[in-house]
Coordinates of C-alpha atoms in Angstrom, one line a residue:
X1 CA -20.7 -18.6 -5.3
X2 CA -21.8 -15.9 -7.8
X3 CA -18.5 -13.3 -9.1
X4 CA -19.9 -10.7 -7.2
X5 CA -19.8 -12.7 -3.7
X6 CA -16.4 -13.7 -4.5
X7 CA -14.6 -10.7 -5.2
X8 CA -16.6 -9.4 -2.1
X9 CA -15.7 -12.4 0.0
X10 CA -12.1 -12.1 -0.5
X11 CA -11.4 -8.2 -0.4
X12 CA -13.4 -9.2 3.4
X13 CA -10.8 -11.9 4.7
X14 CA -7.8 -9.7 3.2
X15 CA -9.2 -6.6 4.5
X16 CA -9.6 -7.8 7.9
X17 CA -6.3 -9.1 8.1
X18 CA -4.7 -6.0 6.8
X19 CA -6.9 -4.3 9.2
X20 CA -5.1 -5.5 12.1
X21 CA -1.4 -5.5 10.3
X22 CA -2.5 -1.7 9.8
X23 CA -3.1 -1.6 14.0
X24 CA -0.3 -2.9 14.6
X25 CA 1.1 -0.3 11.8
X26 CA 0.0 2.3 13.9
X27 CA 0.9 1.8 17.3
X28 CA 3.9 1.0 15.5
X29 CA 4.0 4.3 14.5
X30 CA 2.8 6.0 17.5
X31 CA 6.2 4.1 19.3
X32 CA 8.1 5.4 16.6
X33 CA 6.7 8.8 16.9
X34 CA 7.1 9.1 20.7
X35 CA 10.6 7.4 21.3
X36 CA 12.9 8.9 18.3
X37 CA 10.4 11.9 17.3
X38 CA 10.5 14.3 14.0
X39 CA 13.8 15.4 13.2
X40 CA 17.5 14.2 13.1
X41 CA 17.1 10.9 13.4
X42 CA 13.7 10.0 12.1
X43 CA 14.4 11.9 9.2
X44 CA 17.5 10.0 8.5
X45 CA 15.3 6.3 9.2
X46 CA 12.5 7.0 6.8
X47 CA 15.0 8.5 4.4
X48 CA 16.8 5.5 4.8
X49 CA 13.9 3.4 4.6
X50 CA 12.8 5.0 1.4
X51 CA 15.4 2.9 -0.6
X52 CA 14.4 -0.5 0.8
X53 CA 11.0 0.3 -0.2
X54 CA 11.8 1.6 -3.4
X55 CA 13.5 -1.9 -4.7
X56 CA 10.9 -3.8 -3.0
X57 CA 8.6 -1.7 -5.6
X58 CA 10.8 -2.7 -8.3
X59 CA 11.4 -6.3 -7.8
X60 CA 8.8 -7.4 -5.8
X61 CA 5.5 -6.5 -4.6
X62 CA 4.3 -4.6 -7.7
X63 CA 5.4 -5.6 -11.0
X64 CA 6.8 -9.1 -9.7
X65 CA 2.9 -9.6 -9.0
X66 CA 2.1 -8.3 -11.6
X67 CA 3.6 -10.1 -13.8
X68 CA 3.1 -13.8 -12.2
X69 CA -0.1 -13.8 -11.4
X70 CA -1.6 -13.7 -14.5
X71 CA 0.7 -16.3 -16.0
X72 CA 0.7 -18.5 -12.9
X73 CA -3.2 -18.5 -13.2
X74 CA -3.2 -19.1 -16.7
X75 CA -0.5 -22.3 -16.6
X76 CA -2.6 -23.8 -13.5
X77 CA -5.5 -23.7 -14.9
X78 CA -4.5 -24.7 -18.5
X79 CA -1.6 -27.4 -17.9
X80 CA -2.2 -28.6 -14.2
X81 CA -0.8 -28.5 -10.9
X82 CA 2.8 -30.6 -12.0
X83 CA 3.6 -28.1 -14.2
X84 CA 2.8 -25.1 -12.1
X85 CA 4.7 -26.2 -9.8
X86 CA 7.8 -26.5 -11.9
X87 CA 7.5 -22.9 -12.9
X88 CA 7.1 -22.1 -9.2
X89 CA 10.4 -23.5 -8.3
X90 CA 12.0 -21.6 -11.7
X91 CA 10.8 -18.4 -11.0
X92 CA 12.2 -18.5 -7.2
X93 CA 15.1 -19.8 -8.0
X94 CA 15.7 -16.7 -10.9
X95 CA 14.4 -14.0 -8.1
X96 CA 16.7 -15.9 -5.4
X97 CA 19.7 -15.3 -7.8
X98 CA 18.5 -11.7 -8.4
X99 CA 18.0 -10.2 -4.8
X100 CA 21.1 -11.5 -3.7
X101 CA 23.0 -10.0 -6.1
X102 CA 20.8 -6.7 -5.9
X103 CA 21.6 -6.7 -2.1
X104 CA 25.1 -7.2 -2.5
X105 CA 25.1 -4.2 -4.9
X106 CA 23.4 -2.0 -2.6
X107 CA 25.1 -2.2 0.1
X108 CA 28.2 -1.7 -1.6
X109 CA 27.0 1.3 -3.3
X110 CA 24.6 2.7 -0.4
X111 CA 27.1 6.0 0.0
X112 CA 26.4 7.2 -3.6
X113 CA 22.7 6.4 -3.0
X114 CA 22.2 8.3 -0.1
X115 CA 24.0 11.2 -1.3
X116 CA 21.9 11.3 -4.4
X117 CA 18.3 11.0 -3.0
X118 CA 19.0 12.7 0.8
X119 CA 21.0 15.5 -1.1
X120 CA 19.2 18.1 1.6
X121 CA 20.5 16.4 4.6
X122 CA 24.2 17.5 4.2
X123 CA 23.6 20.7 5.1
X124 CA 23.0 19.0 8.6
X125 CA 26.3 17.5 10.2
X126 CA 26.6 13.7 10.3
X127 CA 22.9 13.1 9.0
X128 CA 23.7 11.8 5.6
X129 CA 26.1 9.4 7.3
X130 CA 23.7 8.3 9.7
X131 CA 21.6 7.9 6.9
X132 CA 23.7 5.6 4.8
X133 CA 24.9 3.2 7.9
X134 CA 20.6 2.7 8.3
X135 CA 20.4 2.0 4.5
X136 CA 22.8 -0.4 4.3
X137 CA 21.2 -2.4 7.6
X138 CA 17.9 -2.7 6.1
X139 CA 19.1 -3.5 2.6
X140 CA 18.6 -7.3 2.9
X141 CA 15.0 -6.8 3.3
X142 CA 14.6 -5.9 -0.1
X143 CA 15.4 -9.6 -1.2
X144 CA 13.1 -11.0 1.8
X145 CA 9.8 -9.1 1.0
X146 CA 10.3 -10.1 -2.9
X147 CA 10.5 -13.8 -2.6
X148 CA 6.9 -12.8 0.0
X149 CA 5.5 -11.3 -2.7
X150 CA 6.2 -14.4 -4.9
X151 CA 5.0 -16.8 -2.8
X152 CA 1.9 -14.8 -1.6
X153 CA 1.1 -14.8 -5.3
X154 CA 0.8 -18.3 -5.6
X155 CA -1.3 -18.5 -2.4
X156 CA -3.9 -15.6 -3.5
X157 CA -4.4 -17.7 -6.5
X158 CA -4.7 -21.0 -5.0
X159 CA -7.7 -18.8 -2.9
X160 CA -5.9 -18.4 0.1
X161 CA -5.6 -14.7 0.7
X162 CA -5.9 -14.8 5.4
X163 CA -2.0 -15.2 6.0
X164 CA -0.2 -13.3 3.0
X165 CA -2.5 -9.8 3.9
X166 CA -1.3 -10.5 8.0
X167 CA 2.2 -10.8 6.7
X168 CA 2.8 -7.3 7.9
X169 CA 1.4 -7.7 11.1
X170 CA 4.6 -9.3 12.0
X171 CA 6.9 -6.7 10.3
X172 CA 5.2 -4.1 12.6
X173 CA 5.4 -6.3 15.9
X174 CA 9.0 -6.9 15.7
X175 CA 9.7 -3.2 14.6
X176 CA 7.1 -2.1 18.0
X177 CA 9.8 -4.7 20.0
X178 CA 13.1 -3.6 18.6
X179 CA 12.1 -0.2 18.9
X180 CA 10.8 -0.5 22.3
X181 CA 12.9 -3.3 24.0
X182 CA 16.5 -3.9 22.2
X183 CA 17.1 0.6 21.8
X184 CA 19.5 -0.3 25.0
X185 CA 21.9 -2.4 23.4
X186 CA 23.0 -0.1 20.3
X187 CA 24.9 3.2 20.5
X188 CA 22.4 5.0 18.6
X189 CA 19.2 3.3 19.7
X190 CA 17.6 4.3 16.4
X191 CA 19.4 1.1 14.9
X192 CA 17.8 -1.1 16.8
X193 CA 14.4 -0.2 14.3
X194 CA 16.6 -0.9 11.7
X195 CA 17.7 -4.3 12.7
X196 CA 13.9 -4.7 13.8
X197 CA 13.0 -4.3 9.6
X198 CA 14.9 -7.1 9.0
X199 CA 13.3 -9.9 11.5
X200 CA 10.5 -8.6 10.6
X201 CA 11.0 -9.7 6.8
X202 CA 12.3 -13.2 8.0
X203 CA 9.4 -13.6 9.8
X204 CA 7.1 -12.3 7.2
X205 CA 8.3 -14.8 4.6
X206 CA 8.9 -17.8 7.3
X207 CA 4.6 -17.5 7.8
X208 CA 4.1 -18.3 4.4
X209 CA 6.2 -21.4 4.1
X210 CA 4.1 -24.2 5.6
X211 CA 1.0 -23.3 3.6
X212 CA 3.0 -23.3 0.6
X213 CA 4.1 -27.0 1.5
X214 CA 0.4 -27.7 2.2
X215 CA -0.4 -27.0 -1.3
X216 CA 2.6 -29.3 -3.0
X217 CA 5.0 -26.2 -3.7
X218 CA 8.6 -27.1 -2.6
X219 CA 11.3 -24.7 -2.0
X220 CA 13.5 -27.0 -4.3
X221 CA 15.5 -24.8 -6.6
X222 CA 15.5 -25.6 -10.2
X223 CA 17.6 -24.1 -12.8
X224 CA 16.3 -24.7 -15.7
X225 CA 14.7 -21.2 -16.2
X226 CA 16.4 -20.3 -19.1
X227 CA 14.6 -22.5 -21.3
X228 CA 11.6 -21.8 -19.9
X229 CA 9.3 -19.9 -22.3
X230 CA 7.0 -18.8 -19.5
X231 CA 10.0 -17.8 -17.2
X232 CA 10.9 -15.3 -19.9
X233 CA 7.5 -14.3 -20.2
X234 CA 7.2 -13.3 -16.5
X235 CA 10.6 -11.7 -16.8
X236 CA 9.3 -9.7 -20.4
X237 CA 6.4 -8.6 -18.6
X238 CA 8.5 -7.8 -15.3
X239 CA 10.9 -4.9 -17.1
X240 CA 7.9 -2.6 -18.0
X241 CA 6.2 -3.4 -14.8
X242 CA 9.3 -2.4 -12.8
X243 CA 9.6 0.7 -14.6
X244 CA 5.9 1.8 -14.1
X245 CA 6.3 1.0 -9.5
X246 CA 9.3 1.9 -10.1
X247 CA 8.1 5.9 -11.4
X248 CA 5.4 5.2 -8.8
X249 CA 8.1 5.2 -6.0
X250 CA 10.2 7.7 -7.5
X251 CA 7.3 10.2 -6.4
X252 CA 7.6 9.3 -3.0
X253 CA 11.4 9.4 -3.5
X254 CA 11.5 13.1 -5.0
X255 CA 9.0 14.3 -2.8
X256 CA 11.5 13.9 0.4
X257 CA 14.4 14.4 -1.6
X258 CA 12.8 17.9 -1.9
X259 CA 11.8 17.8 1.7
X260 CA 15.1 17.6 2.6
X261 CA 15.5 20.7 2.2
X262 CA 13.1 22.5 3.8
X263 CA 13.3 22.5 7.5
X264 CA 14.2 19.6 9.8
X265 CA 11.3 17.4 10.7
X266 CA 9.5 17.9 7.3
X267 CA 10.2 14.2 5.9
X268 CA 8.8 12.8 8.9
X269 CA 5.9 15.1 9.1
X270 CA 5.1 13.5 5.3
X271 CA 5.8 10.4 6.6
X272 CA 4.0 10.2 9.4
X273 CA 0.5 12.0 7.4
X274 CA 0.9 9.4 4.7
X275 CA 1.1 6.6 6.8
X276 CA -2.4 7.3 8.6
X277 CA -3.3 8.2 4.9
X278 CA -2.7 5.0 4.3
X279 CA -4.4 3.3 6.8
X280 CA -8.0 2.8 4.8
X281 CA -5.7 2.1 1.4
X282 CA -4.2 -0.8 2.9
X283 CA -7.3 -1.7 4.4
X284 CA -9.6 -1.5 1.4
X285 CA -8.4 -0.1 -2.1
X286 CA -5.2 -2.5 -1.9
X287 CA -6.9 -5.7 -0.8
X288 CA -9.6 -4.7 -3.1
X289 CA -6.8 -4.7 -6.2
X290 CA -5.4 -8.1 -4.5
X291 CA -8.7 -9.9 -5.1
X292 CA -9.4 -8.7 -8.4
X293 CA -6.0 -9.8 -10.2
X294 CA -6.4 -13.3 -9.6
X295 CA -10.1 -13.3 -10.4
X296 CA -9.8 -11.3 -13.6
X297 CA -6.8 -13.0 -15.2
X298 CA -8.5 -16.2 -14.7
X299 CA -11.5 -14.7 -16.6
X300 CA -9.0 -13.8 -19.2
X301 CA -7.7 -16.8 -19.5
X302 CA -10.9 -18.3 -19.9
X303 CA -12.1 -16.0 -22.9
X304 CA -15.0 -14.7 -20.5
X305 CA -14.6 -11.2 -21.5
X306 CA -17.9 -10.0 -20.3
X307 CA -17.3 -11.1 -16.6
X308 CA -14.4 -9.2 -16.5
X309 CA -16.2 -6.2 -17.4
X310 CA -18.3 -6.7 -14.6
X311 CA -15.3 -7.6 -12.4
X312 CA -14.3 -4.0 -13.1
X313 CA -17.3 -2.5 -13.1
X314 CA -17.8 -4.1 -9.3
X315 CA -14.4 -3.1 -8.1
X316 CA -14.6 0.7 -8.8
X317 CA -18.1 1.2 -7.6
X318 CA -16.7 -0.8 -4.4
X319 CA -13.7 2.1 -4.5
X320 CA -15.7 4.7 -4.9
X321 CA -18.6 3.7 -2.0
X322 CA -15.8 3.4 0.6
X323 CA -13.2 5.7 -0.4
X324 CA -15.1 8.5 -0.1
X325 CA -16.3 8.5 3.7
X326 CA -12.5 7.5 4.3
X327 CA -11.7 10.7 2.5
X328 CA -13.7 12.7 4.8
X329 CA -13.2 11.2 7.9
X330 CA -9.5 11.7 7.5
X331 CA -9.7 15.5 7.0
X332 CA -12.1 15.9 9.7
X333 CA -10.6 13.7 11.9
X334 CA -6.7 14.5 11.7
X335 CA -6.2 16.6 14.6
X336 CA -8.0 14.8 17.2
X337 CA -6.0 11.5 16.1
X338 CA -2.5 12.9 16.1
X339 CA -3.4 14.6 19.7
X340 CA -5.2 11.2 20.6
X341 CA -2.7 8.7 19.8
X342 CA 0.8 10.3 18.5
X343 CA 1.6 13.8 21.0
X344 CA 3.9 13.0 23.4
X345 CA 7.6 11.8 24.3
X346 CA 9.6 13.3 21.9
X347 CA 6.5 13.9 19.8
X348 CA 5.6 17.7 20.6
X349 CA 2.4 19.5 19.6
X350 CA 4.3 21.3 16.6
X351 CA 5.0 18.0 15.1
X352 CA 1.5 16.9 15.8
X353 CA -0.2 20.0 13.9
X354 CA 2.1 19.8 10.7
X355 CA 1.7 16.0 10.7
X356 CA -2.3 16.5 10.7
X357 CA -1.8 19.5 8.0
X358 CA -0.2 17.1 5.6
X359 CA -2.6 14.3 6.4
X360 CA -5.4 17.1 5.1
X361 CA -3.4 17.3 2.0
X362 CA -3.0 14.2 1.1
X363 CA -6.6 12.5 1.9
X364 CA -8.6 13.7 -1.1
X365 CA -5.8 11.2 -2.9
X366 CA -7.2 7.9 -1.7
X367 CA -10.0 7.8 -4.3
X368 CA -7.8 8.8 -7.3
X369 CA -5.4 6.1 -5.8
X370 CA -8.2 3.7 -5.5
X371 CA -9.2 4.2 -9.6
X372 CA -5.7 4.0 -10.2
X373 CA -5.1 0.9 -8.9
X374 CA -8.2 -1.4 -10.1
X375 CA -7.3 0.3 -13.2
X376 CA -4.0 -0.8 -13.4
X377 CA -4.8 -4.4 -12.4
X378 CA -7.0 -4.0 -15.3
X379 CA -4.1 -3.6 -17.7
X380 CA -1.9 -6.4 -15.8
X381 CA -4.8 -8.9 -16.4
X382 CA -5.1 -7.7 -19.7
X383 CA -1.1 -8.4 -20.0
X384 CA -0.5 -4.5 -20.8
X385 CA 1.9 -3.3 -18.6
X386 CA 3.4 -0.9 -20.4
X387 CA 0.3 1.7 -20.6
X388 CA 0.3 2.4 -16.8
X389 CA 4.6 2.8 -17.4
X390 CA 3.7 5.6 -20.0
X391 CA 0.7 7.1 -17.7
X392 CA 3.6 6.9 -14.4
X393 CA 6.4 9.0 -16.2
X394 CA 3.8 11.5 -16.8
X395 CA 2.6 11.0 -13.4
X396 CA 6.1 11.8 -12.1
X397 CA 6.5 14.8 -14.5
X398 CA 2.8 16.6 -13.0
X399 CA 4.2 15.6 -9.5
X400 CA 7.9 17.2 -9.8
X401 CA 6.1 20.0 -11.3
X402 CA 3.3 20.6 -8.7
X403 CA 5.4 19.8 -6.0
X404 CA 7.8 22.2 -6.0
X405 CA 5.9 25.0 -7.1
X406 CA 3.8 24.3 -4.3
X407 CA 6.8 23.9 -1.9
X408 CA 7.8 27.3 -2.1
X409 CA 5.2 28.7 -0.9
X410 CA 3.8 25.6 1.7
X411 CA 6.9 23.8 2.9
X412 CA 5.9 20.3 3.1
X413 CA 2.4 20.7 2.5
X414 CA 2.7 21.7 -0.9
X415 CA 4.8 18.4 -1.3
X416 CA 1.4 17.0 0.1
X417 CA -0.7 18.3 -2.2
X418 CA 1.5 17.9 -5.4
X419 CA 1.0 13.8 -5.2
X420 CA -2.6 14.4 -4.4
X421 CA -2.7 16.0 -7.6
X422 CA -0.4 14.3 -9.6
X423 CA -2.4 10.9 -8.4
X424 CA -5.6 12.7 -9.9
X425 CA -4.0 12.8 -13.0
X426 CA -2.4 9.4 -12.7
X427 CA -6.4 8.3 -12.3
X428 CA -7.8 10.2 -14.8
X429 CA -5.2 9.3 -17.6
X430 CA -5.5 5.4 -16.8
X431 CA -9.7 5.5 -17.1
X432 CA -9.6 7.2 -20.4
X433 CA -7.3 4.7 -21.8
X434 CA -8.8 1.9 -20.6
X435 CA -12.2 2.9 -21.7
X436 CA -11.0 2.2 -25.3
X437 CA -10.1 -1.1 -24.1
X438 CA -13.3 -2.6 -22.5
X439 CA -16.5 -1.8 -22.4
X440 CA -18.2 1.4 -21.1
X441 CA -17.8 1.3 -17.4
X442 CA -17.2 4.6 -16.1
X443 CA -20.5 5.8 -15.6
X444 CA -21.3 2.8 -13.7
X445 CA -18.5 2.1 -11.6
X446 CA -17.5 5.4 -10.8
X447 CA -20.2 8.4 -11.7
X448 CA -23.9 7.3 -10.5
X449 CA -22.0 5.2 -6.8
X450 CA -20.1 8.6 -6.4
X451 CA -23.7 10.8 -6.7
X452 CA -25.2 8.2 -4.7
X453 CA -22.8 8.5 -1.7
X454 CA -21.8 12.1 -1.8
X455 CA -25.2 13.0 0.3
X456 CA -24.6 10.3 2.7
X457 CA -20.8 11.4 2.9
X458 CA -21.7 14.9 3.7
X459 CA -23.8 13.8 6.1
X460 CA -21.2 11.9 7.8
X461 CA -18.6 14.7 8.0
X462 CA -21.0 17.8 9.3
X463 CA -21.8 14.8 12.6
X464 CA -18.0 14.2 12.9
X465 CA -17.4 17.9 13.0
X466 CA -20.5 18.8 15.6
X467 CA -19.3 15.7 18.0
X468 CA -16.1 16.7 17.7
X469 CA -16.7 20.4 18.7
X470 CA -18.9 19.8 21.1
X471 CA -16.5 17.4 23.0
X472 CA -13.8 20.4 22.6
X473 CA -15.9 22.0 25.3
X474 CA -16.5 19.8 27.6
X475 CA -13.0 17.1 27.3
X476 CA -11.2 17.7 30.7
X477 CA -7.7 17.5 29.6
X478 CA -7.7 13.5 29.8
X479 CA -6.5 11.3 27.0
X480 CA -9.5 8.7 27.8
X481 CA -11.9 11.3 27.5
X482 CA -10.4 12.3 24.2
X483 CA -10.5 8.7 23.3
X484 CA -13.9 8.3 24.1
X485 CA -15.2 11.0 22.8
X486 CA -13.4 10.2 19.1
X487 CA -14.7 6.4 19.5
X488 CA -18.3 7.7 19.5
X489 CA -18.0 10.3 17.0
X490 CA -16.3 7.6 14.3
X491 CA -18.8 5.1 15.5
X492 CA -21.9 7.0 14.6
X493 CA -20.3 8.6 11.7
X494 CA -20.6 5.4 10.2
X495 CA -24.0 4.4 11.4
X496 CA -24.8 7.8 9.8
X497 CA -23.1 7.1 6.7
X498 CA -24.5 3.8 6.5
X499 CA -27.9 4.4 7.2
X500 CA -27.5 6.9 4.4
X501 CA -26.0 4.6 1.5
X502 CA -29.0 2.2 2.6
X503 CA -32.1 5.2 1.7
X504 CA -30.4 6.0 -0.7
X505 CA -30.5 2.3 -2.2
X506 CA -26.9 2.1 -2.6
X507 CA -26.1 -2.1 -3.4
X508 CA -22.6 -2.0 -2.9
X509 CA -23.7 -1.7 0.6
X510 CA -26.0 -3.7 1.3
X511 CA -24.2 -6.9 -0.6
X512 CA -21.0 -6.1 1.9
X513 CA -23.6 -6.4 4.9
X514 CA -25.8 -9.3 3.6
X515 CA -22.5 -11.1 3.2
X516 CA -21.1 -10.2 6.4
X517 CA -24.5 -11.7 7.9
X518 CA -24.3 -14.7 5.5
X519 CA -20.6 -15.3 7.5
X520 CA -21.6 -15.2 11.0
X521 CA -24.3 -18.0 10.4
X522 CA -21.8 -20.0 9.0

C-alpha cells in the first residue's frame, strides 16, 4: 500500500467512526439543548465541564499523545514487541499514579476553581455554587479519558484506529440516557448529565481493553519507571506539550470566563455554535492529524526524511480540499440547522438565532484549525514540542486581545470571532516556522488545492443559498419539510462541489473516491 493510500485509508476508517460519535454528539446536543436550555443551568454545566476538559487537554489527549506516540513507534519498531510492552505497562502505571492524585486535588480545590474561571456567574444567585457541585461530579473523568488516550495510542500505532475514534460514541449515548432517562431521580435533574459524563468515560476506556489484550499489552502495573530512560523521555516531552494544550484550552477557558459576564445564556450560545463547528473538525481535520502522527514518526524514526515531507505535503492539501466547503456550508447553513434540529423545549427561537450567529463566527476557523493541527503534529514527530508552546502563548495573547475588544461591542459574538482570529494567527505563525524546518511545502499543500477548490466552493454555497430560499417559500410550517428540504440542499451541494473539484482536476478528490471504490469491492 503506497503512503498516500495509507494516510488516506486510515483518516477514512477514523473518520467514519467519528462520524457517527459526532451524530450521536449531536442529538446529544439537541437533548441537551431542549431539556435544560440556554441559561442558569446550562451555563453552570458547560462552565463546569470546561475544567474536566481542560485537564483532559493537559494530561491526556494532547500532549500525553503527543508525546508517546512518537517514542512508542520508535521503541516497537527499533527494540521489538517485549520491550514495548514493558514501557506500556510503565507509562500507565506513572499516569495511573498521576490522575489519581490530580483528581483527588480537584475536587478538593474545585470551590477556588470555579470562582476563578466562572468569576461572571456570581453576580447570579446560587450559580457559582451549582457550578462547583457539577465540577466536582465530573472530575474523575479527567483521569478516565487520559489512560483512553494512552491506550488509544498504542492501538493507532499497532494500525488499529475503528474503536479508539467510536470511543466517543459511547460518552454521548450514556450522556443522551442520563440526560433523558435518570433527570427523575436527582433534585436538580441537571446532575443527572453530570453523572452521565462519568459512565460515559468508564465505558469509553472499558471498549479499548480487550483489543489491547488481543495485541499482548497487559494491564499489569510495573514500577519500575523511574529508571526508565524512555519513561523520562515521554515525561520531558510531556511538560512542554502540556503547556502548549494547555494555552490551547485556556482560550476556550477565557473566552467564557468573559462570557460570563455578558448576559445569561451567552456561554451556552458559544457552546452550543462551537460544537456544530466542530462537527467536520472531529470528522476530518482531527482524524486527519490522528493518522499522520503515527505515520510520520515512524518515517522519522526510519531516517526517511523525504516521505515525511510528502506526508505533510498530503495532509494539508487534504485540509485544505475539505475544509473549505465545510466552511461554507456552515455559514450558509446555520440557521436552518438550529431551527431544524435544536428550537424547541426549553430551546426558544432567541437561543436559536444567537447560537447560529456565533456558529457564523466561528466557521471561517476550521481551516486555520486544520493547518494548525497537521502542523503541529509536524513538530511532535519532529520531537519539538516546544515551538507550538511558544506559537500558543502568543495565540492566547491575540485571543484575550481580540476578544474583548470585540466583546464590547458584539456580546458573544465578538468572543466568536476573537478565536477565529487568534486561530489564524496560531496557523500562520506555526507554517512559517516550520517551513525553516522541512522542505518547501506551502505552495503545494496549501496555496495551488486552495485556488483549485475556491471556484468549486463558491459554487457550492450560491446552490445552498438558492435551495434554501426557495424552500423558505414554499416550507409549510413542518419540521419534515424543513428536513427534507435541508437533506436535498446539502446533498447536491456536495454533488456540486464534487463535480467541481473533479473539472477542475483536483487529485485529492479523486484518490478519496478511487479508494472508497477500491473498498466496496473488497
Amino acid at each position: 500500500m503506497t503512503l498516500r493510500r495509507k494516510i488516506s485509508s486510515a483518516t477514512l476508517v477514523m473518520a467514519l467512526a467519528t462520524f457517527l460519535s459526532r451524530i450521536a454528539g449531536l442529538v446529544r446536543d439537541i437533548v441537551v439543548a431542549r431539556v435544560f436550555g440556554a441559561g442558569f443551568v446550562s451555563d453552570a454545566f458547560f462552565m463546569a465541564f470546561t475544567i474536566p476538559n481542560l485537564l483532559r487537554r493537559f494530561f491526556g489527549e494532547g500532549s500525553l499523545t503527543a508525546a508517546f506516540v512518537p517514542t512508542f513507534s520508535e521503541i516497537y519498531h527499533a527494540e521489538g514487541e517485549e520491550r514495548s510492552r514493558q514501557f506500556f505497562r510503565r507509562c500507565l502505571t506513572l499516569l495511573l499514579m498521576t490522575m489519581i492524585l490530580v483528581v483527588i486535588l480537584g475536587i478538593l480545590f474545585s470551590p477556588r476553581i470555579v470562582q476563578v474561571i466562572a468569576h461572571g456567574f456570581a453576580q447570579v444567585e446560587g450559580k457559582v455554587e451549582l457550578t462547583d457541585m457539577l465540577n466536582r461530579v465530573m472530575f474523575p473523568y479527567i483521569g478516565l479519558v487520559s489512560l483512553l488516550a494512552l491506550f488509544t495510542g498504542i492501538l493507532n500505532v499497532r494500525g488499529h484506529f475503528f474503536i479508539p475514534s467510536l470511543s466517543p460514541l459511547f460518552l454521548n449515548l450514556a450522556m443522551i440516557f442520563s440526560a433523558l432517562c435518570l433527570g427523575s431521580f436527582f433534585e436538580r435533574p441537571v446532575f443527572a448529565l453530570a453523572v452521565g459524563v462519568v459512565v460515559g468515560g468508564v465505558v469509553q476506556l472499558l471498549a479499548q481493553i480487550p483489543l489491547l489484550l488481543r495485541f499482548g499489552f497487559g494491564l499489569r502495573l510495573d514500577f519500575g519507571f523511574m529508571r526508565d530512560a524512555a519513561v523520562r523521555k515521554v515525561a520531558s516531552l510531556m511538560l512542554p506539550g502540556i503547556a502548549g494544550v494547555a494555552i490551547y484550552q485556556i482560550n476556550l477557558v477565557v473566552t467564557r470566563l468573559l462570557a460570563s459576564f455578558l448576559p445569561q445564556g451567552s456561554v451556552s450560545y458559544l457552546y452550543y455554535g462551537q460544537r456544530l463547528f466542530e462537527f467536520p473538525q472531529g470528522i476530518f481535520v482531527v482524524s486527519l492529524a490522528q493518522a499522520v502522527l503515527p505515520m510520520m514518526s515512524r518515517q522519522i524514526a526510519e531516517g526517511d526524511m523525504k516521505g515525511m515531507n510528502e506526508s505533510l505535503r498530503f495532509a494539508l492539501a487534504l485540509i485544505s480540499v475539505f475544509t473549505l466547503p465545510a466552511v461554507v456550508g456552515l455559514i450558509v447553513c446555520a440557521g436552518p440547522i438550529y431551527s431544524l434540529f435544536f428550537l424547541g423545549g426549553e430551546f426558544d427561537a432567541v437561543a436559536t438565532r444567537k447560537t447560529a450567529e456565533a456558529l457564523v463566527c466561528y466557521a471561517p476557523g476550521l481551516i486555520f484549525v486544520g493547518y494548525s493541527r497537521i502542523a503541529s503534529q509536524t513538530f511532535f514527530a519532529l520531537k519539538d514540542t516546544r515551538t507550538p508552546v511558544l506559537v500558543s502563548f502568543w495565540t492566547l495573547v491575540v485571543n484575550v486581545v481580540a476578544g474583548y475588544l470585540l466583546m464590547l461591542w458584539l456580546d458573544h459574538l465578538g468572543l466568536a470571532l476573537g478565536l477565529t482570529i487568534a486561530s489564524l494567527f496560531n496557523a500562520l505563525a506555526l507554517m512559517l516556522l516550520l517551513r525553516s524546518r522541512v522542505d518547501a511545502f506551502i505552495k503545494q499543500g496549501i496555496v495551488l488545492p486552495l485556488l483549485k477548490v475556491v471556484v468549486p466552493a463558491m459554487l457550492m454555497g450560491g446552490v445552498a443559498v438558492l435551495f434554501l430560499r426557495v424552500g423558505d417559500r414554499i416550507t409549510d410550517g413542518s419540521r419534515m419539510v424543513d428536513g427534507a428540504i435541508l437533506l436535498v440542499t446539502v446533498g447536491l451541494s456536495v454533488c456540486v462541489y464534487l463535480v467541481g473539484c473533479y473539472c477542475f482536476q483536483v487529485n485529492e478528490v479523486r484518490q478519496g473516491l478511487q479508494l472508497l471504490r477500491r473498498r466496496r469491492k473488497v
